mmCIF file of C-alpha atoms in Angstrom:
data_model
loop_
_atom_site.group_PDB
_atom_site.id
_atom_site.type_symbol
_atom_site.label_atom_id
_atom_site.label_comp_id
_atom_site.label_asym_id
_atom_site.label_seq_id
_atom_site.Cartn_x
_atom_site.Cartn_y
_atom_site.Cartn_z
ATOM 1 C CA MET A 10 0.000 0.000 0.000
ATOM 2 C CA GLU A 11 1.270 3.468 -0.906
ATOM 3 C CA ILE A 12 0.930 6.223 1.662
ATOM 4 C CA ASN A 13 1.419 9.738 0.363
ATOM 5 C CA PRO A 14 3.545 11.889 2.654
ATOM 6 C CA THR A 15 3.299 15.546 3.443
ATOM 7 C CA PHE A 16 6.090 17.738 4.747
ATOM 8 C CA VAL A 17 6.410 19.758 7.932
ATOM 9 C CA THR A 18 9.165 22.110 9.008
ATOM 10 C CA VAL A 19 10.563 21.278 12.443
ATOM 11 C CA ALA A 20 13.456 23.212 13.963
ATOM 12 C CA GLY A 21 14.234 24.545 10.492
ATOM 13 C CA ALA A 22 14.286 21.102 8.836
ATOM 14 C CA ARG A 23 11.829 19.956 6.166
ATOM 15 C CA ILE A 24 10.625 16.564 7.409
ATOM 16 C CA GLU A 25 8.641 14.006 5.441
ATOM 17 C CA LEU A 26 5.581 13.025 7.492
ATOM 18 C CA MET A 27 2.939 10.396 6.786
ATOM 19 C CA ARG A 28 -0.392 10.940 8.538
ATOM 20 C CA ARG A 29 -3.285 8.494 8.498
ATOM 21 C CA GLY A 30 -6.380 7.748 10.534
ATOM 22 C CA LYS A 31 -8.258 9.546 13.272
ATOM 23 C CA GLY A 32 -8.418 9.279 17.028
ATOM 24 C CA ARG A 33 -5.754 9.308 19.688
ATOM 25 C CA PRO A 34 -2.253 10.127 18.399
ATOM 26 C CA LEU A 35 0.376 7.474 17.794
ATOM 27 C CA LEU A 36 3.900 8.365 16.656
ATOM 28 C CA PHE A 37 5.673 5.580 14.718
ATOM 29 C CA LEU A 38 9.454 5.835 14.366
ATOM 30 C CA HIS A 39 10.947 3.629 11.665
ATOM 31 C CA PRO A 40 14.075 1.410 11.854
ATOM 32 C CA HIS A 41 17.402 1.985 10.117
ATOM 33 C CA ILE A 42 16.052 0.540 6.860
ATOM 34 C CA GLY A 43 13.626 3.461 6.677
ATOM 35 C CA MET A 44 9.898 3.537 5.982
ATOM 36 C CA GLU A 45 10.197 0.746 3.417
ATOM 37 C CA ARG A 46 7.342 -1.764 3.753
ATOM 38 C CA ALA A 47 5.904 -0.055 6.841
ATOM 39 C CA GLY A 48 2.648 0.682 5.005
ATOM 40 C CA ASN A 49 0.781 -2.443 6.127
ATOM 41 C CA LEU A 50 1.428 -1.719 9.810
ATOM 42 C CA ILE A 51 0.465 1.932 9.419
ATOM 43 C CA ASP A 52 -2.706 0.968 7.572
ATOM 44 C CA SER A 53 -3.654 -1.494 10.333
ATOM 45 C CA LEU A 54 -2.998 1.061 13.077
ATOM 46 C CA ALA A 55 -4.846 3.839 11.232
ATOM 47 C CA GLY A 56 -8.152 2.067 11.799
ATOM 48 C CA HIS A 57 -7.795 2.871 15.495
ATOM 49 C CA TRP A 58 -5.290 5.714 15.845
ATOM 50 C CA GLN A 59 -4.209 8.985 14.309
ATOM 51 C CA VAL A 60 -0.847 7.716 13.059
ATOM 52 C CA LEU A 61 2.080 10.054 12.431
ATOM 53 C CA ALA A 62 5.112 8.444 10.812
ATOM 54 C CA PRO A 63 8.013 10.761 9.982
ATOM 55 C CA SER A 64 11.110 9.880 8.012
ATOM 56 C CA HIS A 65 14.017 10.668 10.311
ATOM 57 C CA PRO A 66 16.286 13.560 9.343
ATOM 58 C CA GLY A 67 18.503 12.280 6.518
ATOM 59 C CA TYR A 68 16.177 9.371 5.677
ATOM 60 C CA GLY A 69 13.652 9.197 2.856
ATOM 61 C CA GLU A 70 13.194 12.748 1.604
ATOM 62 C CA SER A 71 13.687 14.427 4.982
ATOM 63 C CA GLU A 72 16.368 17.077 5.358
ATOM 64 C CA ARG A 73 19.151 16.582 7.867
ATOM 65 C CA PRO A 74 20.381 19.875 9.294
ATOM 66 C CA LYS A 75 24.126 20.054 9.920
ATOM 67 C CA GLY A 76 23.485 20.216 13.652
ATOM 68 C CA VAL A 77 21.633 16.873 13.677
ATOM 69 C CA THR A 78 24.365 14.267 13.949
ATOM 70 C CA SER A 79 23.111 11.769 16.542
ATOM 71 C CA VAL A 80 20.079 9.877 17.791
ATOM 72 C CA ASP A 81 20.013 12.321 20.692
ATOM 73 C CA ASP A 82 19.576 15.223 18.260
ATOM 74 C CA VAL A 83 16.749 13.416 16.454
ATOM 75 C CA ALA A 84 14.990 12.793 19.782
ATOM 76 C CA TYR A 85 14.985 16.511 20.561
ATOM 77 C CA LEU A 86 13.646 17.264 17.077
ATOM 78 C CA TYR A 87 10.708 14.889 17.574
ATOM 79 C CA LEU A 88 9.915 16.339 20.985
ATOM 80 C CA GLU A 89 9.776 19.688 19.203
ATOM 81 C CA LEU A 90 7.418 18.138 16.616
ATOM 82 C CA LEU A 91 5.021 17.041 19.375
ATOM 83 C CA ASP A 92 5.125 20.550 20.846
ATOM 84 C CA GLN A 93 4.568 22.126 17.445
ATOM 85 C CA LEU A 94 1.535 19.918 16.709
ATOM 86 C CA ASP A 95 0.348 20.260 20.330
ATOM 87 C CA LEU A 96 -0.184 16.500 20.643
ATOM 88 C CA ARG A 97 -0.913 15.002 24.052
ATOM 89 C CA GLY A 98 -1.313 11.472 25.332
ATOM 90 C CA VAL A 99 0.800 10.177 22.454
ATOM 91 C CA VAL A 100 1.491 6.454 22.212
ATOM 92 C CA LEU A 101 5.139 6.332 21.159
ATOM 93 C CA VAL A 102 6.132 3.356 18.984
ATOM 94 C CA GLY A 103 9.615 2.739 17.610
ATOM 95 C CA SER A 104 11.254 -0.104 15.704
ATOM 96 C CA SER A 105 14.975 -0.922 16.103
ATOM 97 C CA LEU A 106 16.791 2.407 15.574
ATOM 98 C CA GLY A 107 13.398 4.115 15.878
ATOM 99 C CA ALA A 108 12.933 2.477 19.279
ATOM 100 C CA TRP A 109 16.305 3.869 20.328
ATOM 101 C CA ILE A 110 15.078 7.319 19.317
ATOM 102 C CA ALA A 111 11.814 6.739 21.212
ATOM 103 C CA LEU A 112 13.665 5.750 24.375
ATOM 104 C CA SER A 113 15.905 8.813 24.047
ATOM 105 C CA MET A 114 12.768 10.964 23.849
ATOM 106 C CA ALA A 115 11.216 9.331 26.904
ATOM 107 C CA VAL A 116 14.218 9.915 29.174
ATOM 108 C CA LYS A 117 14.193 13.603 28.203
ATOM 109 C CA SER A 118 10.486 14.370 28.542
ATOM 110 C CA SER A 119 7.331 12.277 28.784
ATOM 111 C CA GLU A 120 5.018 15.282 29.201
ATOM 112 C CA ARG A 121 3.195 14.628 25.925
ATOM 113 C CA LEU A 122 3.464 10.824 26.014
ATOM 114 C CA SER A 123 1.166 8.203 27.508
ATOM 115 C CA ARG A 124 2.731 4.823 26.657
ATOM 116 C CA MET A 125 5.713 3.456 24.783
ATOM 117 C CA VAL A 126 6.151 0.377 22.603
ATOM 118 C CA LEU A 127 9.704 -0.633 21.661
ATOM 119 C CA ILE A 128 9.918 -3.132 18.781
ATOM 120 C CA ASP A 129 13.227 -5.038 18.773
ATOM 121 C CA PRO A 130 15.031 -1.932 20.067
ATOM 122 C CA VAL A 131 18.751 -1.198 19.889
ATOM 123 C CA GLY A 132 20.576 1.683 21.569
ATOM 124 C CA VAL A 133 21.561 0.285 24.989
ATOM 125 C CA LYS A 134 24.738 -1.653 25.785
ATOM 126 C CA PHE A 135 24.429 -4.617 28.161
ATOM 127 C CA GLY A 136 27.347 -6.934 27.330
ATOM 128 C CA PRO A 137 31.104 -6.414 27.661
ATOM 129 C CA ARG A 138 32.680 -3.496 25.854
ATOM 130 C CA GLU A 139 34.759 -5.658 23.527
ATOM 131 C CA ARG A 140 31.769 -7.616 22.165
ATOM 132 C CA SER A 141 28.725 -6.249 20.353
ATOM 133 C CA ASP A 142 25.326 -7.212 21.755
ATOM 134 C CA ILE A 143 23.933 -7.411 18.218
ATOM 135 C CA ALA A 144 25.264 -8.405 14.797
ATOM 136 C CA ASP A 145 27.447 -5.790 13.124
ATOM 137 C CA ILE A 146 25.879 -4.692 9.831
ATOM 138 C CA TYR A 147 29.231 -3.216 8.794
ATOM 139 C CA ALA A 148 31.057 -6.522 9.221
ATOM 140 C CA ILE A 149 28.625 -8.897 7.481
ATOM 141 C CA SER A 150 27.203 -9.137 3.985
ATOM 142 C CA GLU A 151 23.691 -8.015 3.107
ATOM 143 C CA LYS A 152 22.803 -11.664 2.522
ATOM 144 C CA LYS A 153 23.951 -12.600 6.035
ATOM 145 C CA PHE A 154 22.090 -9.650 7.555
ATOM 146 C CA ILE A 155 18.879 -10.778 5.865
ATOM 147 C CA GLU A 156 19.354 -14.321 7.158
ATOM 148 C CA LEU A 157 19.768 -13.029 10.712
ATOM 149 C CA ALA A 158 17.104 -10.318 10.643
ATOM 150 C CA TYR A 159 14.171 -12.073 8.962
ATOM 151 C CA HIS A 160 12.114 -15.135 9.807
ATOM 152 C CA ASP A 161 11.464 -15.449 6.064
ATOM 153 C CA PRO A 162 14.451 -14.030 4.152
ATOM 154 C CA ALA A 163 12.347 -13.872 0.982
ATOM 155 C CA MET A 164 10.534 -10.925 2.568
ATOM 156 C CA ALA A 165 13.696 -8.825 2.247
ATOM 157 C CA GLN A 166 14.675 -9.580 -1.327
ATOM 158 C CA ARG A 167 15.116 -6.561 -3.608
ATOM 159 C CA ASP A 168 15.363 -6.448 -7.380
ATOM 160 C CA TYR A 169 17.857 -3.588 -7.502
ATOM 161 C CA PRO A 170 17.933 -3.245 -11.321
ATOM 162 C CA ALA A 171 14.164 -2.742 -11.284
ATOM 163 C CA LEU A 172 14.298 0.103 -8.757
ATOM 164 C CA SER A 173 13.973 3.720 -9.855
ATOM 165 C CA ASP A 174 16.738 6.263 -9.361
ATOM 166 C CA GLY A 175 14.625 7.848 -6.621
ATOM 167 C CA GLU A 176 14.233 4.548 -4.757
ATOM 168 C CA LEU A 177 17.955 3.821 -5.008
ATOM 169 C CA THR A 178 18.743 7.321 -3.734
ATOM 170 C CA VAL A 179 16.545 6.759 -0.671
ATOM 171 C CA ILE A 180 18.292 3.439 0.068
ATOM 172 C CA ALA A 181 21.683 5.157 -0.181
ATOM 173 C CA ARG A 182 20.580 8.089 2.004
ATOM 174 C CA ASN A 183 19.189 5.715 4.641
ATOM 175 C CA SER A 184 22.449 3.752 4.751
ATOM 176 C CA GLU A 185 24.614 6.872 4.953
ATOM 177 C CA THR A 186 22.506 8.422 7.719
ATOM 178 C CA THR A 187 22.517 5.199 9.745
ATOM 179 C CA ALA A 188 26.318 5.305 9.674
ATOM 180 C CA ARG A 189 26.268 8.917 10.901
ATOM 181 C CA TYR A 190 23.978 8.117 13.815
ATOM 182 C CA ALA A 191 24.983 4.608 14.825
ATOM 183 C CA TRP A 192 28.416 3.532 13.562
ATOM 184 C CA ASN A 193 30.649 4.547 16.455
ATOM 185 C CA PRO A 194 29.846 3.442 19.055
ATOM 186 C CA TYR A 195 27.948 0.778 17.165
ATOM 187 C CA MET A 196 24.174 0.965 17.658
ATOM 188 C CA TYR A 197 24.158 2.315 21.199
ATOM 189 C CA ASP A 198 24.564 5.432 23.315
ATOM 190 C CA PRO A 199 26.914 4.739 26.251
ATOM 191 C CA ARG A 200 24.977 7.232 28.399
ATOM 192 C CA LEU A 201 21.512 5.861 27.795
ATOM 193 C CA ARG A 202 21.563 2.836 30.104
ATOM 194 C CA HIS A 203 22.276 5.095 33.075
ATOM 195 C CA LEU A 204 19.262 7.282 32.218
ATOM 196 C CA LEU A 205 16.651 4.528 32.037
ATOM 197 C CA TYR A 206 15.460 5.358 35.546
ATOM 198 C CA ARG A 207 13.859 8.429 33.959
ATOM 199 C CA VAL A 208 11.424 6.328 31.897
ATOM 200 C CA GLY A 209 8.150 6.986 33.670
ATOM 201 C CA LEU A 210 5.899 5.482 30.996
ATOM 202 C CA PRO A 211 4.223 2.083 30.871
ATOM 203 C CA THR A 212 6.432 0.282 28.360
ATOM 204 C CA LEU A 213 5.975 -2.790 26.186
ATOM 205 C CA VAL A 214 8.972 -4.428 24.514
ATOM 206 C CA LEU A 215 7.908 -6.429 21.440
ATOM 207 C CA TRP A 216 10.391 -8.941 20.063
ATOM 208 C CA GLY A 217 10.425 -11.024 16.918
ATOM 209 C CA ALA A 218 10.740 -14.603 18.095
ATOM 210 C CA SER A 219 13.055 -15.416 15.165
ATOM 211 C CA ASP A 220 15.309 -12.366 15.544
ATOM 212 C CA ARG A 221 18.949 -13.463 15.361
ATOM 213 C CA PHE A 222 20.284 -10.013 14.504
ATOM 214 C CA ALA A 223 19.410 -8.836 18.022
ATOM 215 C CA PRO A 224 18.594 -12.045 19.942
ATOM 216 C CA MET A 225 15.846 -12.518 22.492
ATOM 217 C CA ALA A 226 18.374 -12.456 25.357
ATOM 218 C CA TYR A 227 19.105 -8.839 24.439
ATOM 219 C CA GLY A 228 15.364 -8.172 24.482
ATOM 220 C CA ARG A 229 15.057 -9.611 27.983
ATOM 221 C CA ASN A 230 17.885 -7.381 29.163
ATOM 222 C CA TYR A 231 16.112 -4.414 27.621
ATOM 223 C CA ALA A 232 12.784 -5.159 29.302
ATOM 224 C CA ASP A 233 14.465 -5.847 32.656
ATOM 225 C CA ALA A 234 16.307 -2.513 32.514
ATOM 226 C CA ILE A 235 13.102 -0.431 32.294
ATOM 227 C CA THR A 236 11.036 -0.374 35.488
ATOM 228 C CA GLY A 237 7.713 -2.131 34.968
ATOM 229 C CA ALA A 238 8.325 -2.969 31.311
ATOM 230 C CA SER A 239 6.859 -6.162 29.885
ATOM 231 C CA LEU A 240 8.256 -8.353 27.097
ATOM 232 C CA GLN A 241 6.086 -9.983 24.441
ATOM 233 C CA ASP A 242 7.246 -11.993 21.453
ATOM 234 C CA ILE A 243 5.805 -11.969 17.933
ATOM 235 C CA ALA A 244 5.797 -15.399 16.293
ATOM 236 C CA LYS A 245 7.179 -15.945 12.784
ATOM 237 C CA ALA A 246 8.991 -12.606 12.800
ATOM 238 C CA GLY A 247 12.609 -11.544 12.975
ATOM 239 C CA HIS A 248 14.008 -8.093 13.704
ATOM 240 C CA PHE A 249 11.206 -6.309 11.838
ATOM 241 C CA PRO A 250 7.854 -7.695 13.061
ATOM 242 C CA HIS A 251 6.101 -4.659 11.578
ATOM 243 C CA ILE A 252 7.108 -5.980 8.132
ATOM 244 C CA GLU A 253 6.719 -9.744 8.584
ATOM 245 C CA GLN A 254 3.715 -9.721 10.939
ATOM 246 C CA PRO A 255 2.087 -6.279 10.620
ATOM 247 C CA GLN A 256 -1.360 -7.372 11.812
ATOM 248 C CA ALA A 257 -0.091 -9.169 14.928
ATOM 249 C CA THR A 258 2.195 -6.219 15.690
ATOM 250 C CA ALA A 259 -0.643 -3.716 15.277
ATOM 251 C CA GLU A 260 -2.905 -5.788 17.521
ATOM 252 C CA ALA A 261 -0.270 -5.923 20.270
ATOM 253 C CA ILE A 262 0.297 -2.162 20.044
ATOM 254 C CA THR A 263 -3.425 -1.385 20.102
ATOM 255 C CA ALA A 264 -4.145 -3.703 23.032
ATOM 256 C CA PHE A 265 -1.357 -2.104 25.041
ATOM 257 C CA GLY A 266 -2.399 1.430 24.064
ATOM 258 C CA ASP A 267 -6.035 0.771 24.916
ATOM 259 C CA ALA A 268 -5.030 -0.442 28.381
ATOM 260 C CA ALA A 269 -4.178 3.171 29.215
ATOM 261 C CA VAL A 270 -7.748 4.247 28.457
ATOM 262 C CA ALA A 271 -9.183 1.396 30.546
ATOM 263 C CA THR A 272 -6.965 2.388 33.458
ATOM 264 C CA ARG A 273 -8.055 6.041 33.298
ATOM 265 C CA GLN A 274 -11.726 5.059 33.098
ATOM 266 C CA LYS A 275 -11.342 2.811 36.152
ATOM 267 C CA GLU A 276 -9.619 5.578 38.087
ATOM 268 C CA CYS A 277 -12.414 8.051 37.240
ATOM 269 C CA ALA A 278 -15.242 5.601 38.094
#
């Protein structure tokens, strides 16, 4: 499904923003592969939520200001976006790199947030310094990455010669920007683990049961590190459940988001 984006200017940057559905706001932050194949999840969520899905600065067709050089910078930009749109009670959902951005937002300010869902997140270091907690995309082939990251590797196959110049440009931009944000240190912020005490949101960690890029043990560490967080697996999915199992992922997000409404109604009864 094709979702036509609009553009908004945030902190001086022209940001590509997809908006679908009506209702309570949900901000979806994409992984390092970009918005590619996120349409089915967004379509499923849009039946219940007002979904906002930006392309991160430097990804897709979004501008990357010179001052935006880290996940931390992107987190501040998205907090500014929520202020600018005056959104409140936002359910914050991020996948992989997008989950890292979401977590960085939450430790800074949760004023406009209600709940957070982290889908196979990266961004926090748990193991020894000399060993990566997750597979190194800069040390393995694309074929090996696909084998590790997908339950069904056929889901990730691309026919590069058939792609347009615009599509190839987006792939190149996404790869370059990922290197800027997450190459060194690789896929984590050394400060973030020590700030997790500031997460004051109910948090759900969703994990693809077949993820071998970032294994389930890493997911358990992640959930254990956030006070009150719960861990739920998604069957027949690897590192990108929103691609391989969009309906199951949307249902898990919606059930968790709706629990906030049920809690408020009970408190007001």
